[in-house]
Amino acid sequence: MSFRFDIEARDGKARAGRLVTPHGEVRTPVFMPVGTVGTVKGVPQDVLEELGVEILLNNTYHLYLRPGVEMVRRLGGVQKFMAWNRPILTDSGGFQVFSLSDLRKVTEEGVAFRSHLDGSSHFFSPESAMAAQIGLGADIIMAFDECTEHPAEYARTKESMEMTLRWAARSKKYFEEHKNEVPWFTGGLKSARELIRTPNGTAEAVPFQSGNQVPHPSPNAGPGCGTHAVPFQDAVEESGSLDSQAEAHSLGMTTTREMAAAKAITGATQTLFGIVQGGMFADLRRESVQRTVELDFPGYAIGGLSVGEPRPMTYEMVDAAIRFLPEDKPRYLMGVGTPEEILQYVAQGVDMMDCVLPTRAARHGLLFTSEGRITIKNARYAGDEGPLDPQCGCKVCARYSRAYLRHLYASNELLAQVLNTIHNLAYYLDTMRRARAAIVRGEFRLPSASFGEARYNS
Amino acid sequence: MSFRFDIEARDGKARAGRLVTPHGEVRTPVFMPVGTVGTVKGVPQDVLEELGVEILLNNTYHLYLRPGVEMVRRLGGVQKFMAWNRPILTDSGGFQVFSLSDLRKVTEEGVAFRSHLDGSSHFFSPESAMAAQIGLGADIIMAFDECTEHPAEYARTKESMEMTLRWAARSKKYFEEHKNEVPWFTGGLKSARELIRTPNGTAEAVPFQSGNQVPHPSPNAGPGCGTHAVPFQDAVEESGSLDSQAEAHSLGMTTTREMAAAKAITGATQTLFGIVQGGMFADLRRESVQRTVELDFPGYAIGGLSVGEPRPMTYEMVDAAIRFLPEDKPRYLMGVGTPEEILQYVAQGVDMMDCVLPTRAARHGLLFTSEGRITIKNARYAGDEGPLDPQCGCKVCARYSRAYLRHLYASNELLAQVLNTIHNLAYYLDTMRRARAAIVRGEFRLPSASFGEARYNS
């Protein structure tokens, strides 16, 4: 089982659900912390686990540049690489190519760009963005799209939307043809390869030794559990024929037996989501949804929002898309939002979100609390021995005073960034958890703000 | 009980001991991580506890400048400030005044210097350095000394040593007169103050309410346990008379009853160690020891070493001092060393050491392992999926690959500094733990190096 999405409760348009992926389950609505280059800045993975992070996001653009797709592939994929045995989602690289690099040139084929690290030249197409994401091995990957610039006129937006649709079809085609190359089982197969490679390089069967078990992922296991062992002999017997030498070679294998063993053992592959565009035009949003749904993805993202438009427009465009998205598939709104906004999107029917805001703001000393935003650098906190947020149960609020946090930040200390980030993530994750619990109880209400106290219902 | 040192085992000149302080016990030989401004850079306090850190060092110079002694005093002392309920040692500020600040002018009175932060002018004398350390409230504090520059001629070294002796006597005098001002119980007294201040500001007894207990430190409790509650009424009844209004006022109290309660509850104060100087001259080292011991401190540091002299000279000077130091008091060698050197010092009879090396080296990607130094940035680790140190049981080596650690460092990621530091500290602490266990078993031997495999014995 590579992917499943179950809706467990509804409350108005909000849903409480569960994503099932090869590396574990994710309860929705979910906020995904951003671990750009394979790390959520400053926070060790065990602390992320303690915080209850169930899925995080890695950026393909960044990992592609450093350490490179091949390195991550060789090491068995991003989960093994960053020692995170829970689900990961990668974006396609499209957004960073537009926002981070210089000298971009967009053609039908794809995007030529220069690395922001060293100026070297690169090219992303739907095909190569899929290849990169397959090599990286996240559980959920994204179609390669064009994030329409803002502002943009109707004709330009439509043209951009159309190209995204063509790129979506190409993304899906390449993905379906190559998804078996996912490197999750390289680690296990490395031991298999050792078992069956002879000194002269030919492949021969070597009797299976107890203890030399090939890791087998259990897609239905809970977060944190991803593998159990299957005897190599059984795996080999289950194997069918290989499609091509090229397929075997791409996995770094030298024998077709290894390749077959991998495919047989796992059965699980990644999941590709489509991305809806259409800028700030409701009819284009609808058209983008309908034509993307025709391609039949297991999940759909809404892209090209939170790019500078007024917030009411964001909400309007989210509505415009969700109205036509299939009810039984997850909706992923990319790149949002503040703690208040993410609840609004949940009320509109969004299941998944990601944003650098909690982590980036933390590193700049802006902390989200139940008492509002706190700019910890402020002198008023210098002697404040109370906790950062009296209503927060995270380990930072349980232990440290505002005075200490303020001192750390004012002293430009590493620990400021670490503790601030832990708290802000706890705040976001707590917000989502409480929202989910309220949906399950049928009591989900937005905090009184622009939208009043009434349940959001349209 | 403010301080005690018990020697539990000996092996040659090496000792396995136990320091007992107001905030807990410390097993020796001990390596004290440096938490300069109240944080061991990048490592949260709960991780330090997991690593088994029993005592850490804060720098008076740095805390004096920021956030300032008064702020820390008000918040109850460094332990409360940094939420570290275990022992802390502060240095006197003397060394940083010499090494970090510009425009130093030394007179018999003390040292005038400019802050490295903002150039403001300050002055440290033995008296003010004691006042600062009392306000900061570390369990063990250091006499204000002059760290003799290196190289230095005999006459200059002797002159410097003599001044250190005069400053030691002044340090002790001030400390004995003011040690009751330690702010450890301000926190508890704040609640007492709330109990007994009436609306018109006068002090009146208010019946004790269950739950309003004043924290009471238990000096004999193990690391991590520092307080138990004592009913306020009992504390008040135990109180004696106050020495002065000034004494009460310096604790931020407004009633003599509060002051009395604090003194009665605690009984515990800080411990002042003397520092031996004498440069690179064995006879001056001996004289410094003998005349410092005449002042009768509970513990003695050896200062002015590891300042650029050849390592054999360091060992010679350590020997020269230890030969005359009292056997039953702890010996603290300041500012050392590498993992190999710290074992050498243990063999010579040193009980306590501190150094920025493990933490600073970590932040620069230099990692200490059982396989030798590893410069993690090196490209040879880019694809190395093995643990950093196969023999290390720390959480970094248990989870992450060298490839990932290398990636983090090459990407200039915060997590590199955090994880590297955790490992290096684990390595140092492990080294000390194993040395102590060997001493207890009578099997302490230096690893074969410059000193051969024989037990160090002279």
mmCIF file of C-alpha atoms in Angstrom, chain A residues 323-453:
data_model
loop_
_atom_site.group_PDB
_atom_site.id
_atom_site.type_symbol
_atom_site.label_atom_id
_atom_site.label_comp_id
_atom_site.label_asym_id
_atom_site.label_seq_id
_atom_site.Cartn_x
_atom_site.Cartn_y
_atom_site.Cartn_z
ATOM 1 C CA ARG A 323 -15.413 23.806 -4.422
ATOM 2 C CA PHE A 324 -14.399 21.570 -7.330
ATOM 3 C CA LEU A 325 -11.735 19.369 -5.804
ATOM 4 C CA PRO A 326 -12.764 15.773 -5.081
ATOM 5 C CA GLU A 327 -14.046 15.445 -1.569
ATOM 6 C CA ASP A 328 -12.240 12.208 -0.848
ATOM 7 C CA LYS A 329 -8.725 13.317 -1.742
ATOM 8 C CA PRO A 330 -6.399 15.401 0.431
ATOM 9 C CA ARG A 331 -6.084 19.147 -0.253
ATOM 10 C CA TYR A 332 -2.657 20.667 0.313
ATOM 11 C CA LEU A 333 -2.397 24.444 0.443
ATOM 12 C CA MET A 334 1.246 25.298 -0.156
ATOM 13 C CA GLY A 335 3.231 27.930 1.686
ATOM 14 C CA VAL A 336 0.818 29.076 4.408
ATOM 15 C CA GLY A 337 0.272 30.511 6.997
ATOM 16 C CA THR A 338 0.086 32.397 10.276
ATOM 17 C CA PRO A 339 -1.456 30.594 13.267
ATOM 18 C CA GLU A 340 -4.782 32.346 12.651
ATOM 19 C CA GLU A 341 -4.768 31.748 8.911
ATOM 20 C CA ILE A 342 -4.063 28.039 9.138
ATOM 21 C CA LEU A 343 -7.269 27.604 11.137
ATOM 22 C CA GLN A 344 -9.148 29.532 8.506
ATOM 23 C CA TYR A 345 -7.859 27.204 5.812
ATOM 24 C CA VAL A 346 -8.839 24.203 7.909
ATOM 25 C CA ALA A 347 -12.338 25.649 8.106
ATOM 26 C CA GLN A 348 -12.364 25.903 4.312
ATOM 27 C CA GLY A 349 -11.488 22.234 3.876
ATOM 28 C CA VAL A 350 -7.709 22.226 3.615
ATOM 29 C CA ASP A 351 -5.967 19.108 4.978
ATOM 30 C CA MET A 352 -2.241 19.901 4.649
ATOM 31 C CA MET A 353 -0.112 23.011 4.855
ATOM 32 C CA ASP A 354 3.562 23.946 5.035
ATOM 33 C CA CYS A 355 5.351 27.205 5.750
ATOM 34 C CA VAL A 356 8.717 28.475 6.906
ATOM 35 C CA LEU A 357 7.024 31.056 9.086
ATOM 36 C CA PRO A 358 7.154 29.349 12.499
ATOM 37 C CA THR A 359 10.769 28.313 12.086
ATOM 38 C CA ARG A 360 12.058 31.419 10.347
ATOM 39 C CA ALA A 361 10.224 33.768 12.701
ATOM 40 C CA ALA A 362 11.649 31.838 15.643
ATOM 41 C CA ARG A 363 15.165 32.408 14.449
ATOM 42 C CA HIS A 364 14.370 36.096 14.310
ATOM 43 C CA GLY A 365 13.005 36.137 17.822
ATOM 44 C CA LEU A 366 9.343 36.392 16.905
ATOM 45 C CA LEU A 367 7.414 33.929 18.999
ATOM 46 C CA PHE A 368 3.794 32.880 18.712
ATOM 47 C CA THR A 369 1.996 32.472 22.004
ATOM 48 C CA SER A 370 -1.507 32.224 23.417
ATOM 49 C CA GLU A 371 -1.018 35.844 24.511
ATOM 50 C CA GLY A 372 -0.159 36.969 21.011
ATOM 51 C CA ARG A 373 3.124 37.584 19.222
ATOM 52 C CA ILE A 374 6.104 38.124 21.457
ATOM 53 C CA THR A 375 9.234 39.849 20.164
ATOM 54 C CA ILE A 376 11.550 38.262 22.672
ATOM 55 C CA LYS A 377 14.346 40.753 22.084
ATOM 56 C CA ASN A 378 12.232 43.447 23.717
ATOM 57 C CA ALA A 379 13.739 44.894 26.882
ATOM 58 C CA ARG A 380 10.482 44.431 28.713
ATOM 59 C CA TYR A 381 11.214 40.713 28.951
ATOM 60 C CA ALA A 382 14.700 41.130 30.393
ATOM 61 C CA GLY A 383 13.511 40.560 33.949
ATOM 62 C CA ASP A 384 10.405 38.504 33.244
ATOM 63 C CA GLU A 385 10.821 35.216 35.065
ATOM 64 C CA GLY A 386 7.548 33.765 33.834
ATOM 65 C CA PRO A 387 7.340 31.176 31.065
ATOM 66 C CA LEU A 388 7.192 32.254 27.462
ATOM 67 C CA ASP A 389 3.614 31.053 27.126
ATOM 68 C CA PRO A 390 1.797 30.088 30.318
ATOM 69 C CA GLN A 391 -0.618 27.968 28.330
ATOM 70 C CA CYS A 392 1.982 26.049 26.372
ATOM 71 C CA GLY A 393 3.116 22.611 27.430
ATOM 72 C CA CYS A 394 6.289 22.447 25.374
ATOM 73 C CA LYS A 395 9.625 21.792 27.033
ATOM 74 C CA VAL A 396 10.763 25.353 26.469
ATOM 75 C CA CYS A 397 7.802 26.846 28.297
ATOM 76 C CA ALA A 398 8.065 24.192 30.986
ATOM 77 C CA ARG A 399 11.630 25.094 31.839
ATOM 78 C CA TYR A 400 12.898 28.491 30.745
ATOM 79 C CA SER A 401 11.928 32.039 31.648
ATOM 80 C CA ARG A 402 11.242 34.839 29.222
ATOM 81 C CA ALA A 403 14.211 36.606 30.786
ATOM 82 C CA TYR A 404 16.515 33.768 29.831
ATOM 83 C CA LEU A 405 15.114 33.455 26.323
ATOM 84 C CA ARG A 406 15.497 37.174 25.888
ATOM 85 C CA HIS A 407 19.087 37.016 27.128
ATOM 86 C CA LEU A 408 19.893 34.197 24.709
ATOM 87 C CA TYR A 409 18.480 36.108 21.770
ATOM 88 C CA ALA A 410 20.123 39.372 22.723
ATOM 89 C CA SER A 411 23.421 37.529 23.080
ATOM 90 C CA ASN A 412 23.037 36.039 19.618
ATOM 91 C CA GLU A 413 23.291 32.558 21.074
ATOM 92 C CA LEU A 414 22.666 29.346 19.133
ATOM 93 C CA LEU A 415 20.378 28.116 21.874
ATOM 94 C CA ALA A 416 18.035 31.031 21.206
ATOM 95 C CA GLN A 417 17.360 29.709 17.749
ATOM 96 C CA VAL A 418 16.977 26.159 18.962
ATOM 97 C CA LEU A 419 14.563 26.909 21.814
ATOM 98 C CA ASN A 420 12.582 29.522 19.910
ATOM 99 C CA THR A 421 12.054 27.088 17.060
ATOM 100 C CA ILE A 422 10.987 24.276 19.368
ATOM 101 C CA HIS A 423 8.354 26.525 20.916
ATOM 102 C CA ASN A 424 6.986 27.939 17.677
ATOM 103 C CA LEU A 425 6.669 24.453 16.220
ATOM 104 C CA ALA A 426 4.918 23.275 19.378
ATOM 105 C CA TYR A 427 2.523 26.185 19.040
ATOM 106 C CA TYR A 428 1.665 25.358 15.428
ATOM 107 C CA LEU A 429 1.379 21.623 16.034
ATOM 108 C CA ASP A 430 -0.732 22.213 19.112
ATOM 109 C CA THR A 431 -2.999 24.499 17.126
ATOM 110 C CA MET A 432 -3.539 21.781 14.547
ATOM 111 C CA ARG A 433 -4.060 19.076 17.155
ATOM 112 C CA ARG A 434 -6.703 21.087 18.937
ATOM 113 C CA ALA A 435 -8.416 21.880 15.661
ATOM 114 C CA ARG A 436 -8.488 18.203 14.761
ATOM 115 C CA ALA A 437 -9.884 17.229 18.140
ATOM 116 C CA ALA A 438 -12.583 19.872 17.794
ATOM 117 C CA ILE A 439 -13.525 18.597 14.343
ATOM 118 C CA VAL A 440 -13.825 15.089 15.694
ATOM 119 C CA ARG A 441 -16.092 16.344 18.472
ATOM 120 C CA GLY A 442 -18.130 18.429 16.009
ATOM 121 C CA GLU A 443 -17.091 21.607 17.825
ATOM 122 C CA PHE A 444 -14.656 23.254 15.415
ATOM 123 C CA ARG A 445 -14.969 27.017 15.539
ATOM 124 C CA LEU A 446 -12.681 29.748 14.349
ATOM 125 C CA PRO A 447 -11.401 32.079 17.048
ATOM 126 C CA SER A 448 -13.291 35.369 16.833
ATOM 127 C CA ALA A 449 -11.460 37.461 14.243
ATOM 128 C CA SER A 450 -12.331 38.730 10.813
ATOM 129 C CA PHE A 451 -14.764 35.864 10.514
ATOM 130 C CA GLY A 452 -16.717 36.231 13.680
ATOM 131 C CA GLU A 453 -17.576 33.497 16.085
#
